[in-house]
Amino acid sequence: MTAAPAAAHRAARSGAAAPRRDALVALAFLAPFLVLYAGFLVYPLFKGFWISLHDWELVGTRREWIGLLNYRDLWTDRLFWMAVRNTLAFVAMTVPAMTVLALALALALQGPGRWRGVLRSVFFLSSVFSVTVVTLVWQMVLSPDNGLLVPLFRAVGAEPVNFLGSRTWAMPAIALTTLWWGVGLPMALFLAALGQIPAELYEAAELDHASRRTVLSRITLPAIRPTVLLVLVLQIVGQFQIFGQAQLMTQGGPANSTLTLVQYIYNTGFRDWLVGYASAVAMALFVLMLGFSMLQLWLGRRGDA
Amino acid sequence: MSDVTLRGVVKAYGPVGVIRDVSLDVADGEFVVFVGPSGCGKSTLLRMIAGLEALSGGEVLIGGARMNDVAARDRGVAMVFQNYALYPHMTVRDNMAFGLRNLRMPRDEIEARVARAAGILQLGPYLARKPAALSGGQRQRVAIGRAIVRDPKVFLFDEPLSNLDAALRVQMRTEIARLHIALGATMIYVTHDQTEAMTMADRIVVLRDGRIEQVGAPLDLYERPANLFVAGFLGSPRINMLAGRVAAVDGTDARVACAAGGDLAVRVKPGSVRDGDPVTLGLRPETLDLTAGGPLSGRVDLVEQLGSVQLVYCTLGDGTPVVSELRGRAAPKVGETVRLTASDGGMRHVFDAAERAVTLHGAPGPAAGMRAAE
């Protein structure tokens, strides 16, 4: 008579203990990631914010608390706003163009066929080069003295344009370099997404008299919409951090016309040793990127409903 | 006119022949089912009629017009796919209206057609839903609705019920059969399920390895299979096949000695077999009876109770598995030894060494049954 309630009691107790045990096991598995995440992402973020509230020298011991003074300076810093404008211009030049180009390439190169396979590899190949190689190649292409484009200008009797030395053309030239360099990965993402669309949908559309444009707009694009969103967010996050290309091709010139935010952070922090101020700029960049990514995701979600 | 004609149709991928010289006439308004095992080429043949697959040889005609070089969209066919192929981002209404809009049909005409199809298929309450919010059966109905609204010359179905559960499959089977009666359209239906073929078809086309094995009305194929393959493919449970030799032949009367013991009087086409020829006897489960004095002896392996009938699975002396379908009788117990006999009047199919049917049809089976070979 007493055995049954006792067993039920035991069962209830172990039932309550089970979730706690599961949670502990889960935590044990998550711990390595959490440690790295906290150590290399959460802590630096807050440390960065903390530094931005100080007058903080790169080397030395000067660590003076100045509150929001760095941010107030930022508000009136002409060079900072120029870097913001340049960076936004660069993002506007690259993100939509990169997405459209990658999608167009993926649409053209998807499916079977030896040439398509070869071209897929070729277009992806540029992504594996380091930024140094890419900028070197494009500096040679764009050089007004002996660049690849010089014969073209000569052929039409024009004077070769010094792209990287022009305030108008320097940023577009960097954007073009970035497109060439970075189109491989989004193309691969689009190719993977396109491969997931069942062939039967296209056959049904063929029987439904759908034109190629209708197929693209009503079947293909809706089907890869999540990938389009992913590519856009990845591009926004990536292109806002433009540094290597501008640093190596123009050093921010001419006349700061290609100075980007990350370059400005680099110059302020590591050239001028003003780590506190550089951190404030970095916070501004962070807020900017977060805002645009959220906006993008929100727009994407809204369209889903 | 919406008859479909295939003339010497061939499909090959390099040296691999998938469809080998298929010729067939499908009459206007007919319901024809292509049936066969996996890889027999039935779906490929259907896709060639649809225009989704190019021909390597031969001709496809729809309504008398040669279709070889006509694009799929211009053939006047509608297809229902195995996986429905509904457009996932469109509502049920848009799925059905998509093709009509592409044809720039007037809006009220589209509305009318969609409403009519929704009425026939009871899809009215679901028109504003997207496919993800529908059950399998409802999705299948939308796929059929998409075909109906286009008012095609020919409906093509590619294993449309294979993703549904058993109960729904039976229900949709009758719905499609009803639809055929209501619309009177030509329908070609591909399945690997012989029950679907038997229950729905005006005519069945049995395919194997890219060739037509036999064409005919369901009962015709069931009662007069042209060869062992067709006999084995149609009918559930499967026909019992007993190896044997011709013991005596006199005109159309012959006796076959079964390898499992016992011999059996059969009727064969004159001159088709000779004494001593190896043959295969085909006995449908419903013609194999359990009788105390039966010539065949077997051990009961399994008894399946299906309610109105029971299936008794036995193994004969030479290891041949057989199944007998009993109606409303007490079944034997598993492990018991039973005697079996071919029922009087039941068709006894005979196939020669090349697996061709040599059975003489048109006359009832001989009154004389089997006698024990002791």
XYZ file of C-alpha atoms in Angstrom:
679
model
C 0.000 0.000 0.000
C 2.765 2.437 0.832
C 5.009 1.379 -2.012
C 2.931 3.022 -4.721
C 2.811 6.592 -3.318
C 6.495 6.378 -2.501
C 7.288 5.406 -6.084
C 5.069 8.182 -7.375
C 6.856 10.615 -5.101
C 10.234 9.453 -6.382
C 9.026 9.774 -9.950
C 7.760 13.282 -9.322
C 11.037 14.269 -7.707
C 13.167 12.887 -10.518
C 10.729 14.517 -12.958
C 11.468 17.883 -11.392
C 15.190 17.181 -11.316
C 15.361 16.163 -14.953
C 14.927 19.631 -16.511
C 17.551 21.044 -14.151
C 19.958 18.277 -15.101
C 19.244 18.867 -18.802
C 19.913 22.559 -18.347
C 23.260 21.823 -16.695
C 24.255 19.495 -19.530
C 23.177 22.066 -22.095
C 25.160 24.738 -20.309
C 28.240 22.495 -20.290
C 28.004 22.122 -24.050
C 27.388 25.819 -24.551
C 30.139 26.919 -22.181
C 33.051 26.980 -24.666
C 31.088 29.194 -27.021
C 29.780 31.406 -24.238
C 33.283 31.931 -22.879
C 34.605 32.960 -26.298
C 31.515 35.070 -27.013
C 31.793 36.887 -23.712
C 35.579 37.244 -23.892
C 35.909 38.383 -27.468
C 32.617 40.112 -28.219
C 30.660 41.242 -25.182
C 33.605 42.352 -23.076
C 35.378 44.318 -25.880
C 32.112 46.025 -26.786
C 31.607 47.311 -23.273
C 35.280 47.973 -22.827
C 35.190 50.016 -26.033
C 32.281 52.037 -24.739
C 34.102 52.488 -21.420
C 37.239 53.708 -23.186
C 35.185 56.119 -25.280
C 34.224 57.888 -22.045
C 37.872 58.614 -21.286
C 40.789 60.583 -22.598
C 42.787 57.422 -23.166
C 46.241 57.259 -24.697
C 47.339 54.260 -26.732
C 50.641 54.028 -24.932
C 51.247 55.498 -21.537
C 49.088 55.889 -18.480
C 46.767 58.745 -19.313
C 43.233 57.507 -18.461
C 41.133 60.529 -17.652
C 37.381 60.225 -17.256
C 35.754 62.862 -19.449
C 32.171 61.554 -19.706
C 30.508 62.266 -23.044
C 33.040 64.852 -24.113
C 34.379 62.635 -26.917
C 30.870 62.348 -28.347
C 30.368 66.100 -28.130
C 33.605 66.608 -30.067
C 32.439 64.079 -32.600
C 29.321 66.104 -33.270
C 31.370 69.043 -34.495
C 34.204 67.070 -36.111
C 34.200 67.943 -39.814
C 36.456 65.018 -40.720
C 34.215 62.546 -38.890
C 31.165 63.680 -40.845
C 33.122 63.496 -44.053
C 34.079 59.909 -43.209
C 30.420 59.139 -42.460
C 29.360 60.608 -45.799
C 32.093 58.746 -47.682
C 31.264 55.467 -45.979
C 27.544 55.859 -46.670
C 28.324 56.676 -50.296
C 30.499 53.590 -50.550
C 27.774 51.401 -48.996
C 25.215 52.872 -51.392
C 27.528 52.140 -54.331
C 28.382 48.587 -53.341
C 25.510 46.917 -51.457
C 22.716 47.148 -54.061
C 25.128 46.661 -56.964
C 26.796 43.682 -55.303
C 23.446 42.032 -54.556
C 22.088 42.554 -58.055
C 25.338 41.493 -59.702
C 25.654 38.365 -57.558
C 22.042 37.432 -58.290
C 22.465 38.014 -62.017
C 25.610 35.890 -62.069
C 23.929 33.137 -60.064
C 20.926 33.111 -62.403
C 23.185 32.923 -65.427
C 25.501 30.288 -64.010
C 23.107 27.973 -62.172
C 22.358 24.522 -63.502
C 24.344 21.867 -65.283
C 26.950 22.338 -67.996
C 30.720 22.321 -67.993
C 31.147 25.995 -68.896
C 28.816 27.083 -66.167
C 30.840 25.040 -63.671
C 34.087 26.588 -64.841
C 32.665 30.112 -64.740
C 31.215 29.556 -61.270
C 34.719 28.723 -60.053
C 36.221 31.678 -61.917
C 33.803 34.183 -60.407
C 34.248 32.730 -56.962
C 38.026 32.655 -57.267
C 38.489 36.409 -56.789
C 37.083 36.094 -53.259
C 40.004 34.001 -52.093
C 42.585 36.685 -52.880
C 43.800 38.891 -50.066
C 42.973 42.568 -50.152
C 46.614 43.399 -50.904
C 46.593 41.332 -54.078
C 43.225 42.684 -55.189
C 44.159 46.320 -54.686
C 47.494 45.796 -56.397
C 45.777 44.282 -59.427
C 43.253 47.089 -59.633
C 45.849 49.792 -59.115
C 47.542 48.362 -62.175
C 44.287 48.260 -64.101
C 43.356 51.832 -63.179
C 46.814 53.407 -63.483
C 46.748 56.455 -65.786
C 50.315 55.761 -66.964
C 50.360 52.142 -68.040
C 47.018 50.742 -66.822
C 44.859 48.279 -68.641
C 42.381 51.016 -69.549
C 44.956 53.370 -71.052
C 44.824 51.866 -74.565
C 41.031 52.264 -74.493
C 41.333 55.977 -73.781
C 44.038 56.353 -76.412
C 41.882 54.520 -78.944
C 39.158 57.165 -78.688
C 41.730 59.916 -78.544
C 41.063 60.839 -74.924
C 43.447 61.547 -72.102
C 43.460 58.630 -69.600
C 41.599 59.461 -66.398
C 43.550 59.230 -63.167
C 40.775 57.423 -61.349
C 42.426 57.090 -57.981
C 43.691 60.655 -58.094
C 40.271 62.131 -58.828
C 37.891 63.283 -56.105
C 34.989 62.215 -58.286
C 36.249 58.854 -59.413
C 38.330 57.535 -56.528
C 35.410 56.205 -54.483
C 33.612 54.611 -57.468
C 36.936 52.975 -58.416
C 37.273 51.519 -54.929
C 33.651 50.359 -55.116
C 34.320 48.651 -58.453
C 37.357 46.895 -56.979
C 35.222 45.752 -54.059
C 32.520 44.415 -56.387
C 35.076 42.390 -58.323
C 36.597 41.108 -55.136
C 33.477 40.321 -53.153
C 30.888 39.065 -55.620
C 31.856 35.409 -55.225
C 30.364 34.694 -51.819
C 26.921 36.252 -52.360
C 26.841 34.525 -55.750
C 27.532 31.192 -54.040
C 24.758 31.889 -51.517
C 22.330 32.690 -54.330
C 23.393 29.581 -56.259
C 22.669 27.435 -53.215
C 19.262 29.055 -52.772
C 18.358 28.704 -56.452
C 19.305 25.038 -56.313
C 16.692 24.519 -53.610
C 13.779 25.594 -55.810
C 11.978 22.471 -57.088
C 12.271 22.039 -60.854
C 8.579 21.140 -60.957
C 7.680 24.734 -60.091
C 9.358 25.909 -63.262
C 7.669 23.197 -65.285
C 4.303 24.175 -63.858
C 5.063 27.798 -64.709
C 6.006 26.797 -68.253
C 2.641 25.063 -68.654
C 1.042 28.181 -67.137
C 2.407 30.358 -69.956
C 4.606 32.354 -67.588
C 7.143 34.598 -69.323
C 10.740 34.640 -68.141
C 10.181 37.900 -66.359
C 7.066 36.566 -64.624
C 8.942 33.440 -63.577
C 11.694 35.609 -62.095
C 9.366 37.963 -60.252
C 6.667 35.525 -59.140
C 8.574 32.297 -58.556
C 12.336 32.691 -58.312
C 12.609 35.908 -56.298
C 9.934 35.010 -53.721
C 11.598 31.625 -53.265
C 15.049 33.079 -52.544
C 13.801 36.059 -50.572
C 15.403 34.911 -47.276
C 18.751 34.614 -49.053
C 18.372 38.079 -50.576
C 17.818 39.435 -47.055
C 20.807 37.516 -45.724
C 23.053 38.796 -48.505
C 21.876 42.376 -47.962
C 22.565 42.266 -44.229
C 25.956 40.593 -44.714
C 26.827 43.211 -47.318
C 25.741 46.106 -45.123
C 27.767 44.799 -42.210
C 30.751 44.066 -44.446
C 30.815 47.214 -46.565
C 30.390 49.612 -43.651
C 33.731 48.268 -42.456
C 35.554 49.216 -45.689
C 39.184 49.794 -44.798
C 41.781 47.760 -46.676
C 40.891 48.836 -50.199
C 40.769 52.552 -49.359
C 43.867 52.384 -47.156
C 45.928 50.603 -49.818
C 44.635 52.336 -52.952
C 44.199 55.972 -51.897
C 45.109 56.271 -48.183
C 41.826 58.155 -47.858
C 42.752 60.712 -50.502
C 42.587 62.710 -52.572
C 41.644 65.445 -50.100
C 39.987 62.902 -47.766
C 37.434 62.086 -50.486
C 37.818 58.362 -49.772
C 38.401 58.587 -46.041
C 36.147 55.962 -44.461
C 35.022 55.514 -40.879
C 37.272 52.563 -40.109
C 40.211 54.430 -41.602
C 39.361 57.393 -39.423
C 39.234 55.111 -36.382
C 42.598 53.657 -37.368
C 44.175 57.052 -37.899
C 42.812 58.503 -34.681
C 43.633 55.506 -32.543
C 46.902 54.244 -33.910
C 48.429 57.288 -35.586
C 47.261 59.996 -33.208
C 47.091 57.693 -30.151
C 43.651 59.044 -29.198
C 42.119 55.691 -28.304
C 39.242 57.234 -26.370
C 38.146 59.337 -29.308
C 38.671 56.442 -31.745
C 36.421 54.307 -29.564
C 33.717 56.950 -29.728
C 33.911 56.872 -33.546
C 33.759 53.076 -33.408
C 30.592 53.301 -31.300
C 29.066 55.609 -33.869
C 29.919 53.130 -36.623
C 28.422 50.324 -34.566
C 25.154 52.220 -34.103
C 25.057 53.065 -37.802
C 25.549 49.442 -38.878
C 23.094 48.115 -36.325
C 20.496 50.635 -37.450
C 20.798 49.809 -41.131
C 20.797 46.042 -40.543
C 17.705 46.290 -38.361
C 15.990 48.485 -40.924
C 16.792 45.935 -43.607
C 15.491 43.020 -41.549
C 12.381 44.947 -40.580
C 11.626 45.844 -44.189
C 12.150 42.210 -45.174
C 9.866 40.869 -42.458
C 7.179 43.409 -43.236
C 7.107 42.299 -46.850
C 6.614 38.715 -45.716
C 3.253 39.305 -44.105
C -10.807 16.769 -80.669
C -8.324 15.905 -77.989
C -7.096 12.454 -78.814
C -3.440 11.663 -78.203
C -1.350 9.522 -80.513
C 2.153 8.231 -79.942
C 4.009 6.857 -82.937
C 7.248 4.982 -82.419
C 8.231 7.238 -79.531
C 11.821 6.799 -78.360
C 13.737 8.445 -75.538
C 17.401 7.753 -74.968
C 19.998 9.368 -72.732
C 23.144 8.606 -74.679
C 23.264 4.869 -75.169
C 20.661 4.266 -72.456
C 17.183 3.736 -73.885
C 14.426 4.814 -71.517
C 11.485 4.623 -73.896
C 11.843 2.136 -76.734
C 9.444 2.463 -79.623
C 6.132 3.154 -77.928
C 3.014 3.510 -80.076
C -0.397 4.190 -78.592
C -3.737 5.788 -79.428
C -5.675 7.517 -76.675
C -9.218 8.380 -77.748
C -10.920 11.705 -77.062
C -12.389 11.659 -73.541
C -10.656 8.467 -72.560
C -9.056 7.846 -69.141
C -5.827 5.967 -69.767
C -3.511 4.869 -66.972
C 0.187 4.185 -67.498
C 1.248 1.667 -64.932
C 4.481 -0.166 -64.283
C 7.261 -0.601 -61.745
C 9.743 2.162 -60.864
C 12.008 3.025 -63.753
C 9.739 1.587 -66.443
C 9.598 4.986 -68.168
C 5.948 5.818 -67.471
C 6.659 9.292 -66.085
C 9.113 10.025 -68.884
C 6.471 9.081 -71.431
C 3.959 11.396 -69.768
C 6.476 14.234 -69.691
C 7.151 13.700 -73.375
C 3.447 14.116 -74.086
C 3.462 17.260 -71.927
C 6.453 18.637 -73.800
C 8.678 18.795 -70.726
C 10.973 16.141 -72.160
C 12.287 16.111 -75.737
C 11.758 13.091 -77.977
C 14.732 11.140 -79.274
C 12.553 9.633 -81.971
C 8.979 9.141 -83.077
C 6.004 11.473 -82.970
C 3.508 12.838 -80.467
C 0.176 14.025 -81.860
C -2.538 15.816 -79.912
C -5.842 16.344 -81.669
C -4.174 15.136 -84.835
C -1.501 17.847 -84.806
C 2.171 16.972 -84.557
C 3.541 18.271 -81.275
C 7.232 17.346 -81.438
C 8.363 20.932 -81.940
C 5.533 22.645 -80.078
C 6.430 24.154 -76.698
C 4.808 22.579 -73.645
C 2.720 25.672 -72.984
C 1.216 25.600 -76.462
C 0.176 21.956 -76.453
C -3.103 22.552 -74.648
C -2.231 20.154 -71.871
C -2.417 20.621 -68.116
C -0.341 18.591 -65.728
C -0.802 17.633 -62.101
C 2.566 16.928 -60.527
C 3.487 14.346 -57.924
C 4.628 17.017 -55.470
C 1.764 19.318 -56.485
C 4.205 22.039 -57.624
C 2.004 24.738 -56.127
C 3.502 28.217 -56.114
C 4.265 28.584 -52.400
C 4.066 32.370 -52.287
C 0.681 32.634 -53.921
C -2.747 32.045 -52.439
C -4.931 29.209 -53.672
C -6.823 31.694 -55.826
C -3.620 33.068 -57.355
C -2.266 29.591 -57.921
C -5.295 28.765 -60.014
C -5.479 32.152 -61.726
C -1.748 32.406 -62.526
C -1.909 30.673 -65.899
C -5.021 32.561 -66.954
C -3.478 35.912 -66.034
C -0.431 35.041 -68.082
C -2.797 34.510 -70.995
C -4.214 38.009 -70.335
C -7.716 36.639 -69.926
C -10.365 39.176 -68.820
C -10.606 39.480 -65.063
C -14.247 38.420 -64.722
C -13.619 35.379 -66.903
C -10.742 34.390 -64.604
C -12.952 34.924 -61.556
C -15.675 32.764 -63.065
C -13.324 29.942 -63.947
C -11.620 29.927 -60.552
C -15.022 29.978 -58.827
C -16.222 27.064 -60.936
C -13.113 24.977 -60.243
C -13.277 25.857 -56.538
C -16.894 24.728 -56.569
C -16.134 21.404 -58.214
C -13.248 20.719 -55.825
C -14.829 22.237 -52.683
C -11.977 24.703 -52.335
C -14.210 27.737 -51.727
C -13.218 28.311 -48.088
C -9.504 28.054 -48.836
C -9.108 30.483 -51.732
C -7.299 33.096 -49.655
C -4.901 30.617 -48.050
C -1.383 29.816 -49.094
C -0.394 26.205 -49.855
C 1.551 25.864 -46.591
C -1.721 26.280 -44.682
C -3.411 23.384 -46.509
C -3.455 19.646 -45.890
C -2.008 17.232 -48.428
C -5.413 16.425 -49.888
C -6.336 20.079 -50.214
C -3.039 20.859 -51.938
C -3.712 18.071 -54.370
C -7.130 19.532 -55.082
C -5.581 22.939 -55.738
C -3.168 21.313 -58.175
C -6.104 19.711 -59.955
C -7.991 23.005 -59.848
C -5.057 24.724 -61.515
C -5.407 22.215 -64.318
C -9.197 22.515 -64.557
C -9.336 26.314 -64.925
C -7.252 26.156 -68.055
C -9.832 23.952 -69.729
C -7.110 21.871 -71.364
C -7.472 19.399 -74.183
C -5.646 16.775 -72.179
C -5.094 16.317 -68.448
C -1.856 14.667 -67.441
C -1.443 13.249 -63.929
C 2.005 12.213 -62.709
C 1.528 9.949 -59.670
C -0.694 12.572 -58.091
C -1.753 10.522 -55.075
C 1.523 8.978 -54.022
C 2.165 11.554 -51.293
C -1.207 11.084 -49.615
C -2.101 8.678 -46.836
C -4.092 5.558 -47.647
C -7.558 6.858 -46.711
C -7.103 10.117 -48.586
C -5.750 8.257 -51.581
C -8.937 6.233 -51.867
C -11.037 9.380 -51.497
C -9.080 11.356 -54.099
C -9.162 8.361 -56.415
C -12.933 8.475 -56.541
C -12.881 12.264 -56.843
C -10.631 12.135 -59.882
C -12.771 9.405 -61.430
C -15.876 11.560 -60.841
C -14.094 14.558 -62.291
C -13.371 12.600 -65.427
C -17.034 11.756 -65.823
C -18.062 15.357 -65.145
C -15.542 16.991 -67.498
C -15.420 14.282 -70.130
C -11.846 15.317 -70.892
C -9.008 13.110 -72.080
C -6.910 12.102 -69.100
C -3.610 10.279 -68.945
C -2.631 9.153 -65.494
C 0.657 7.675 -64.348
C 0.893 5.455 -61.292
C 2.864 2.542 -59.939
C -0.161 1.463 -57.924
C -2.057 -1.270 -59.730
C -5.147 -0.650 -57.581
C -5.361 2.946 -58.861
C -4.917 1.659 -62.386
C -7.593 -1.031 -62.023
C -10.146 1.253 -60.374
C -9.798 4.399 -62.475
C -8.829 3.463 -65.991
C -10.886 3.030 -69.121
C -7.762 1.414 -70.448
C -4.524 0.449 -68.765
C -1.136 0.601 -70.441
C 1.334 -1.700 -68.687
C 4.932 -0.618 -69.209
C 8.179 -2.403 -68.493
C 11.690 -1.233 -69.395
C 10.371 1.437 -71.722
C 8.133 -0.905 -73.696
C 4.400 -1.442 -73.676
C 3.678 -4.928 -72.363
C -0.066 -4.793 -72.872
C -2.892 -2.336 -73.406
C -6.499 -3.031 -72.520
C -9.469 -2.522 -70.237
C -8.694 -3.298 -66.581
C -10.715 -6.508 -66.395
C -9.441 -7.559 -69.770
C -5.858 -7.334 -68.551
C -6.768 -9.018 -65.302
C -8.474 -11.929 -66.997
C -6.360 -12.179 -70.126
C -2.827 -11.074 -69.302
C -0.568 -11.337 -72.312
C 2.377 -12.484 -70.276
C 3.593 -13.404 -66.831
C 4.688 -9.840 -66.057
C 1.235 -8.359 -66.636
C -0.393 -11.224 -64.735
C 1.963 -10.604 -61.830
C 1.678 -6.832 -61.874
C -2.105 -6.564 -61.808
C -4.122 -8.029 -58.979
C -3.665 -7.852 -55.241
C -2.657 -10.128 -53.675
C -0.392 -11.170 -56.481
C -1.289 -14.090 -58.754
C 0.127 -17.450 -57.594
C 2.768 -18.779 -59.956
C 3.408 -22.510 -59.983
C 6.218 -24.049 -62.010
C 5.308 -27.187 -63.938
C 5.673 -29.224 -67.100
C 3.209 -30.199 -69.785
C 2.320 -33.830 -68.994
C -0.069 -34.369 -71.880
C -1.507 -32.233 -74.658
C -4.406 -32.986 -76.953
C -5.466 -30.051 -79.153
C -6.545 -27.379 -76.717
C -6.728 -29.649 -73.692
C -3.573 -30.193 -71.697
C -2.465 -31.438 -68.336
C 0.265 -29.702 -66.383
C 2.255 -31.549 -63.741
C 3.139 -29.075 -61.001
C 6.626 -29.101 -59.517
C 4.939 -28.924 -56.122
C 3.075 -32.182 -56.828
C -0.362 -32.781 -58.313
C -1.467 -32.072 -61.834
C -4.039 -29.826 -63.354
C -6.151 -29.749 -66.506
C -5.806 -26.541 -68.502
C -6.827 -25.189 -71.894
C -4.138 -23.862 -74.200
C -3.985 -22.309 -77.631
C -3.617 -25.069 -80.206
C -0.013 -25.915 -81.021
C 1.373 -23.521 -78.415
C 2.976 -26.151 -76.160
C 4.297 -29.659 -76.519
C 4.727 -32.568 -74.183
C 7.438 -31.927 -71.619
C 7.570 -28.131 -72.164
C 8.240 -26.155 -68.986
C 5.315 -23.834 -68.208
C 4.161 -21.602 -65.400
C 0.631 -21.894 -64.054
C -1.033 -18.707 -62.893
C -3.807 -19.043 -60.341
C -5.422 -15.936 -58.842
C -5.800 -16.117 -55.045
C -9.594 -16.120 -55.364
C -9.436 -19.252 -57.530
C -7.202 -21.199 -55.153
C -9.417 -23.024 -52.662
C -8.745 -24.971 -49.506
C -10.334 -28.418 -49.926
C -9.843 -31.601 -47.969
C -9.102 -33.661 -51.084
C -7.047 -31.029 -52.950
C -4.017 -32.184 -54.946
C -1.600 -29.537 -53.616
C -0.262 -29.721 -50.109
C 0.987 -26.685 -48.209
C 1.839 -25.450 -44.746
C 0.027 -22.348 -43.474
C 2.486 -19.512 -42.759
C 0.146 -16.654 -42.007
C -3.547 -15.823 -42.013
C -4.639 -12.209 -42.628
C -8.164 -11.283 -41.601
C -9.496 -8.493 -43.793
C -13.088 -8.675 -42.603
C -15.019 -9.816 -45.623
C -12.194 -12.044 -46.790
C -9.215 -13.750 -45.255
C -5.895 -14.347 -46.929
C -4.184 -17.649 -46.199
C -0.477 -17.653 -47.010
C 1.009 -21.140 -47.512
C 4.260 -22.711 -48.662
C 3.937 -25.670 -51.011
C 6.117 -28.793 -50.910
C 8.705 -27.352 -53.354
C 8.951 -24.080 -51.454
C 6.590 -22.091 -53.705
C 4.693 -19.469 -51.701
C 0.989 -19.217 -52.512
C -1.913 -17.217 -51.170
C -5.546 -18.201 -51.110
C -8.415 -15.779 -50.647
C -11.234 -17.246 -48.622
C -14.632 -15.765 -48.145
C -16.592 -16.179 -44.907
C -15.120 -19.499 -43.900
C -13.252 -20.657 -40.862
C -9.562 -20.185 -41.541
C -6.914 -22.806 -40.821
C -4.368 -22.257 -38.095
C -0.774 -21.213 -38.674
C 1.492 -24.274 -38.979
C -1.343 -26.542 -40.099
C -0.945 -28.583 -43.290
C -3.750 -27.944 -45.771
C -4.782 -29.292 -49.182
C -5.387 -26.789 -51.966
C -7.104 -26.970 -55.337
C -7.932 -24.665 -58.230
C -11.628 -23.856 -58.110
C -13.839 -25.096 -60.905
C -14.587 -22.444 -63.475
C -11.765 -20.173 -62.251
C -9.313 -19.086 -64.945
C -6.139 -21.157 -65.066
C -3.463 -19.092 -66.758
C -0.678 -20.901 -68.571
C 2.585 -19.214 -69.596
C 5.220 -20.819 -71.784
C 8.988 -20.814 -71.195
C 9.215 -17.313 -72.736
C 6.607 -16.141 -70.177
C 3.999 -15.532 -72.917
C 0.406 -16.469 -72.149
C -0.761 -19.557 -74.036
C -4.059 -19.814 -72.167
C -7.088 -20.462 -74.348
C -9.684 -17.879 -73.401
C -13.292 -17.538 -74.320
C -14.355 -20.893 -72.958
C -15.025 -21.704 -69.321
C -12.382 -23.735 -67.542
C -12.717 -27.491 -67.751
C -15.087 -29.058 -65.326
C -12.533 -31.675 -64.474
C -10.391 -30.410 -61.627
C -7.099 -31.609 -60.383
C -6.356 -35.029 -59.259
C -3.742 -35.970 -56.785
C -0.564 -37.297 -58.332
C 0.084 -40.133 -56.015
